[in-house]
Structures are given as structure tokens and as C-alpha cells.
CSV table of C-alpha atoms in Angstrom, one decimal:
chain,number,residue,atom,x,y,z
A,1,UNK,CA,98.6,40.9,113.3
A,2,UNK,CA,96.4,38.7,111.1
A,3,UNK,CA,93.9,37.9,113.7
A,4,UNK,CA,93.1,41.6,114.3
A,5,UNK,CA,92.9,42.5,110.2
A,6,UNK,CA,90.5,39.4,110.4
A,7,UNK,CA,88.8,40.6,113.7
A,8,UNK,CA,88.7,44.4,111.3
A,9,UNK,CA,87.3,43.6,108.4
A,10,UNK,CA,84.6,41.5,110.6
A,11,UNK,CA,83.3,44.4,112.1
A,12,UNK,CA,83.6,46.3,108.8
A,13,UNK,CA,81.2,43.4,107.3
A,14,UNK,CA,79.1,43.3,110.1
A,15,UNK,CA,78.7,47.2,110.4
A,16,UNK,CA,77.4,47.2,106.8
A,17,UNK,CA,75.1,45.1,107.0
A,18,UNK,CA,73.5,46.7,110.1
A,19,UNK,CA,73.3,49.7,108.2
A,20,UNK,CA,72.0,47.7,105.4
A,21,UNK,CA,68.9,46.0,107.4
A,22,UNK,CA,68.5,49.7,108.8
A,23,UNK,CA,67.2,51.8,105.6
A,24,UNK,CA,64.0,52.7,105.7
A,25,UNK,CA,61.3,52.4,103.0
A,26,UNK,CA,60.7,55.3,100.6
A,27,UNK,CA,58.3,55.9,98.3
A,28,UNK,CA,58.5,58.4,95.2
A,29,UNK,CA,56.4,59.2,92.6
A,30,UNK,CA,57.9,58.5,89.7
A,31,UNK,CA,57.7,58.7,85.6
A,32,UNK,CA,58.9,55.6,83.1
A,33,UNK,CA,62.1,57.2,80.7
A,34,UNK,CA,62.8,55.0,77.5
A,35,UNK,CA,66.3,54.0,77.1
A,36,UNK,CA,68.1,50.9,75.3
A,37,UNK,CA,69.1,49.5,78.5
A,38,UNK,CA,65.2,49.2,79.9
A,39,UNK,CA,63.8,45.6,80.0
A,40,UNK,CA,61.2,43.3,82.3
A,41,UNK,CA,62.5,43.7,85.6
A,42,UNK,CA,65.0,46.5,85.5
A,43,UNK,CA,64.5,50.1,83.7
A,44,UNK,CA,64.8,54.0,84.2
A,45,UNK,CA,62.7,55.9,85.9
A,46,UNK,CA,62.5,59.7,86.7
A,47,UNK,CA,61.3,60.6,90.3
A,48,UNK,CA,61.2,63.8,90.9
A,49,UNK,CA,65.0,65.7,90.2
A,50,UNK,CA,66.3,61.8,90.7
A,51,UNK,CA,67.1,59.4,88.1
A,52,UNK,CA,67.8,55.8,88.5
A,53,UNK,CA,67.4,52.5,86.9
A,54,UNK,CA,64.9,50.5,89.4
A,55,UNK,CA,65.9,47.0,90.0
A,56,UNK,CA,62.4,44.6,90.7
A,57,UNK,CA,62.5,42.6,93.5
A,58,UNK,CA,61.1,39.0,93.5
A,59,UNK,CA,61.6,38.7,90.2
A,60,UNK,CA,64.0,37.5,87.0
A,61,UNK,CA,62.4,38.2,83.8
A,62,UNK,CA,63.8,36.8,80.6
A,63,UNK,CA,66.6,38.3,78.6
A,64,UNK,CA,65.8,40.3,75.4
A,65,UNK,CA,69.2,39.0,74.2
A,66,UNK,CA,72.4,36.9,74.8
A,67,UNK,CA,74.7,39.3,76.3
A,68,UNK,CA,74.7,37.2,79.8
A,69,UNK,CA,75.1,33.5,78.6
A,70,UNK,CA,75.3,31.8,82.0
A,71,UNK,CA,72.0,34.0,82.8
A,72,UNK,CA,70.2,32.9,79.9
A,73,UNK,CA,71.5,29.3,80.3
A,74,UNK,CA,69.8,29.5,83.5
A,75,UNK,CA,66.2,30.9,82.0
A,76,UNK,CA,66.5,28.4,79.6
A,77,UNK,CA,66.5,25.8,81.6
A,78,UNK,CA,64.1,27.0,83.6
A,79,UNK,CA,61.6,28.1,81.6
A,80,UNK,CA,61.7,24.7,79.7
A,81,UNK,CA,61.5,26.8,76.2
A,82,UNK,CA,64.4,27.5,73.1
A,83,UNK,CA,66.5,30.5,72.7
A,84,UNK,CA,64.1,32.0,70.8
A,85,UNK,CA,61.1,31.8,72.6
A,86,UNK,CA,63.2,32.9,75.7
A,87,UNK,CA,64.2,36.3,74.3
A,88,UNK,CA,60.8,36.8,72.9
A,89,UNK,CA,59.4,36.7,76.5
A,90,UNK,CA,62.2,39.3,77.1
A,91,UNK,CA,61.0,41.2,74.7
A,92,UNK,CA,57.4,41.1,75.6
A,93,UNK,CA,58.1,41.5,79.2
A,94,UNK,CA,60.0,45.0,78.1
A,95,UNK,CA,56.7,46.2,76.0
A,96,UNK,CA,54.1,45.2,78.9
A,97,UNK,CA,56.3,47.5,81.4
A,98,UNK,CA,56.9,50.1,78.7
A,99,UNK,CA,52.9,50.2,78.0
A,100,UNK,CA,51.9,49.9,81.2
A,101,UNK,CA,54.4,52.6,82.9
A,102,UNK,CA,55.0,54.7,80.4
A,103,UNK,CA,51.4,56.8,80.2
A,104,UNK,CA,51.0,57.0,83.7
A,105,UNK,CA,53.0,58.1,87.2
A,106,UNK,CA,53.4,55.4,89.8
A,107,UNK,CA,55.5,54.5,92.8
A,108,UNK,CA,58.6,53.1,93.5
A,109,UNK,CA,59.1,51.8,97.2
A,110,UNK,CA,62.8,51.8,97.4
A,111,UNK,CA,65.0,51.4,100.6
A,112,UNK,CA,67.9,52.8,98.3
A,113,UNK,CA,70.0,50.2,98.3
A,114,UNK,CA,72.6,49.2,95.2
A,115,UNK,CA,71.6,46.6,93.0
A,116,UNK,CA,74.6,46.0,90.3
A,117,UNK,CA,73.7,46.6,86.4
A,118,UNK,CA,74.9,47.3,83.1
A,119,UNK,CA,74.5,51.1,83.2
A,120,UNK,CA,76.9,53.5,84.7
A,121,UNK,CA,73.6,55.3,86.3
A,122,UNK,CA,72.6,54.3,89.6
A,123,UNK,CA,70.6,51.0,89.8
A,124,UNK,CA,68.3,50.6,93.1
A,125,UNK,CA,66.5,47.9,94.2
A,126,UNK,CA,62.7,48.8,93.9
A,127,UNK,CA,58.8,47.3,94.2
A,128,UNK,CA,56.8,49.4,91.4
A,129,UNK,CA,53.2,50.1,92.1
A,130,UNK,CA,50.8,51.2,89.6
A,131,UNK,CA,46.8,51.3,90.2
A,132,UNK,CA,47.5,49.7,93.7
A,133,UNK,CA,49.2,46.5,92.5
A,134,UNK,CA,52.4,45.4,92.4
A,135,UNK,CA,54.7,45.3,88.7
A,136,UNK,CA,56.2,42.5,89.8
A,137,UNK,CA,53.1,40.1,90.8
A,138,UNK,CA,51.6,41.3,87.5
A,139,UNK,CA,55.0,39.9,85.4
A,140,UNK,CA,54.0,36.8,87.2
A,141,UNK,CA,50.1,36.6,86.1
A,142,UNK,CA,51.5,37.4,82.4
A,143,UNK,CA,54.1,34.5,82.3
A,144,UNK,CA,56.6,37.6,81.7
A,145,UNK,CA,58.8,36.2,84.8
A,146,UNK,CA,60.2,33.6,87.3
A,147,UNK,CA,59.8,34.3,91.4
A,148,UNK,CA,63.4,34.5,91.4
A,149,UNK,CA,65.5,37.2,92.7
A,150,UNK,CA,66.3,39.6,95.6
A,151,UNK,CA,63.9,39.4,98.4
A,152,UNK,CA,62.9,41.8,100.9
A,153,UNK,CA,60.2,42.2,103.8
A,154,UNK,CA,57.3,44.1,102.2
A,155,UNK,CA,56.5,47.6,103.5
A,156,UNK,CA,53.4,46.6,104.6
A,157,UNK,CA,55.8,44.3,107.2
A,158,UNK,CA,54.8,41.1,105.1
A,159,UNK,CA,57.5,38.9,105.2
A,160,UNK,CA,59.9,38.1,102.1
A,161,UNK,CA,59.1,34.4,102.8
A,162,UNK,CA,55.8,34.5,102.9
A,163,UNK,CA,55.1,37.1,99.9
A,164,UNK,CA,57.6,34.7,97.4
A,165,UNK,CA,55.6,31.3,98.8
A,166,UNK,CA,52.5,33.5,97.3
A,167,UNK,CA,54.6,34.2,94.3
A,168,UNK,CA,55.3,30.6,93.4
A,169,UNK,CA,51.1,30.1,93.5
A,170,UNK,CA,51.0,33.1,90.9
A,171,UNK,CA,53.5,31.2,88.7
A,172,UNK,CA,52.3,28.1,89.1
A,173,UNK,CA,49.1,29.2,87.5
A,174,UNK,CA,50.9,31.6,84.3
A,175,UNK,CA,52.5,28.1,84.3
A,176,UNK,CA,49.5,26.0,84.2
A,177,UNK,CA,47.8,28.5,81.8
A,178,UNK,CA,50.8,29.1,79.3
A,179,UNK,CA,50.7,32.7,79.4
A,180,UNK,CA,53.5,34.3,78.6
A,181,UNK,CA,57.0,32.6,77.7
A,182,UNK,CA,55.2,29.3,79.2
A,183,UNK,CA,53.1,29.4,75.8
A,184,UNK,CA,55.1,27.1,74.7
A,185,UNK,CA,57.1,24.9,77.4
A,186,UNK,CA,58.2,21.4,77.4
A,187,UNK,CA,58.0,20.1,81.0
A,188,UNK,CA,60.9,17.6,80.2
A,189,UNK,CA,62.6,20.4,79.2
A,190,UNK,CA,62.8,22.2,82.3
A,191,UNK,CA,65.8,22.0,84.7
A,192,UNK,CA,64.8,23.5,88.2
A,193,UNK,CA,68.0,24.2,90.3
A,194,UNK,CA,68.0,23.6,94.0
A,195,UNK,CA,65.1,25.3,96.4
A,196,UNK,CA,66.6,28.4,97.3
């Protein structure tokens, strides 16, 4: 009896996830909405009669506050910088996306699929595009982010691998450059976690 609940929810697991790998892309055109909940790589957007909070792939931009310790633990260490300066680059990373999204439409490529959050809305996993460049390569060049999240194959058919390998380059030189929350880094400071 326990072998075929076993056997069940197997084929339950493995029938999601086939459905999973089997959306498609979508692309929508879609407005920025201000809301409290809005920050570097997560906010609200209006696309057509839909709204939705859009989830960035690729990315893990810093928190604008301490609600998620373990989280901001992790950024800290990362980031090789003090509390303050961490939530700062939250907060900067919220203003660039506000002032770049908010005066103009753009695309979301979205293959619909959940990605948890805060909000009771709906939270989708999402690459923005605004003026034929990616939001979340742009976080990079500003030092607003870390290559560090959900990835996907682009698209475009570019493999996740590949495009996060490019990423890391991109960091690297925000890194190199202190822009952004690397403005003021301590390399002994910084605690990388295992390749993932």
C-alpha cells in the first residue's frame, strides 16, 4: 500500500514538472504600478486587464529592510558591506526600477509560472525589457544586484547556463568598479557560499 502512494505521488511530481518545462513564453506589454511592496527585483506591474507582481530572474537584489534576516545575512555576506550600506542598495535598486519603469511601457517575458512572495497578489517569474535590454543585466552594470536566483533558458533559446556565466562577467566588473552597493566593499569581508 505504501509502495503504490510512493509510486502516486511520483507520478504526481513528475507530471508537474512536465507541465512545468512545457509553458511557453509570453510577452505582454506592460505599465510599472507603485506599491509599498515594490523593490529591485520584484514589483507590480499592470499588463493589459492583468495585474501581477513580476519576479526577475537571474537576479537577487538587496533588501530595503530587515524583514528576512536569514536573506539579508546572506547579502551581507556576500556583498562584503554593513547593514546599512546593504539596505541602502535596496533602496537604490527600488528607485532605479521605479525611474526607469515607471514613465515608460515595456515587456514582461513571462512563462507564467508561480514564484512565492509577500503579497497575496499573484507573483510570476518574469525577464523585464525596456529599450531592447534586459532589467536584470542592467541591475548588474549598476552594482544594484547579485547573479543569483531562478534561472531559465532565454526566449531567444540561450541557455540559463550560459546567460548567468555572462552575468558573473557583468558583476565582476560593477564589482571591480564599485558601482552600486560595491561602493563600499571589503573583500575580507565577503563570504561567498558554494558554486551553485
Amino acid at each position: 500500500m505504501d509502495l503504490k502512494r510512493i509510486c502516486a505521488g511520483l507520478a504526481l511530481l513528475l507530471a508537474l514538472a512536465c507541465h512545468a518545462q512545457e509553458k511557453k513564453w509570453t510577452t505582454l506589454d506592460c505599465a510599472y504600478l507603485a506599491d509599498k511592496s515594490n523593490d529591485g527585483d520584484s514589483f507590480l506591474v499592470q499588463c493589459g486587464r492583468e495585474r501581477f507582481f513580476v519576479r526577475l530572474y537571474f537576479v537577487d537584489a538587496p533588501e530595503t529592510d530587515l524583514a528576512f534576516p536569514d536573506r539579508v545575512r546572506q547579502q551581507y555576506d556576500y556583498f562584503g558591506v554593513g547593514m546599512d550600506d546593504l539596505t541602502r542598495g535596496g533602496a537604490l535598486a527600488r528607485e532605479y526600477v521605479q525611474r526607469l519603469l515607471a514613465p515608460r511601457r515595456f515587456a514582461v517575458h513571462t512563462r507564467k509560472v508561480f514564484a512565492q512572495g509577500r503579497s497575496k497578489l499573484t507573483r510570476y517569474y518574469g525577464l523585464v525589457q525596456v529599450e531592447g535590454r534586459y532589467l536584470h543585466e542592467m541591475l548588474l552594470e549598476e552594482g544594484l544586484a547579485r547573479n543569483r536566483g531562478t534561472r531559465v533558458a532565454l526566449p531567444t533559446g540561450a541557455k540559463a547556463r550560459a546567460h548567468a556565466n555572462a552575468l558573473q562577467a557583468i558583476e565582476d566588473r560593477a564589482r571591480a568598479f564599485r558601482r552600486g552597493v560595491w561602493a563600499n566593499y571589503t573583500p575580507s569581508k565577503r563570504v561567498l557560499d558554494r558554486p551553485r
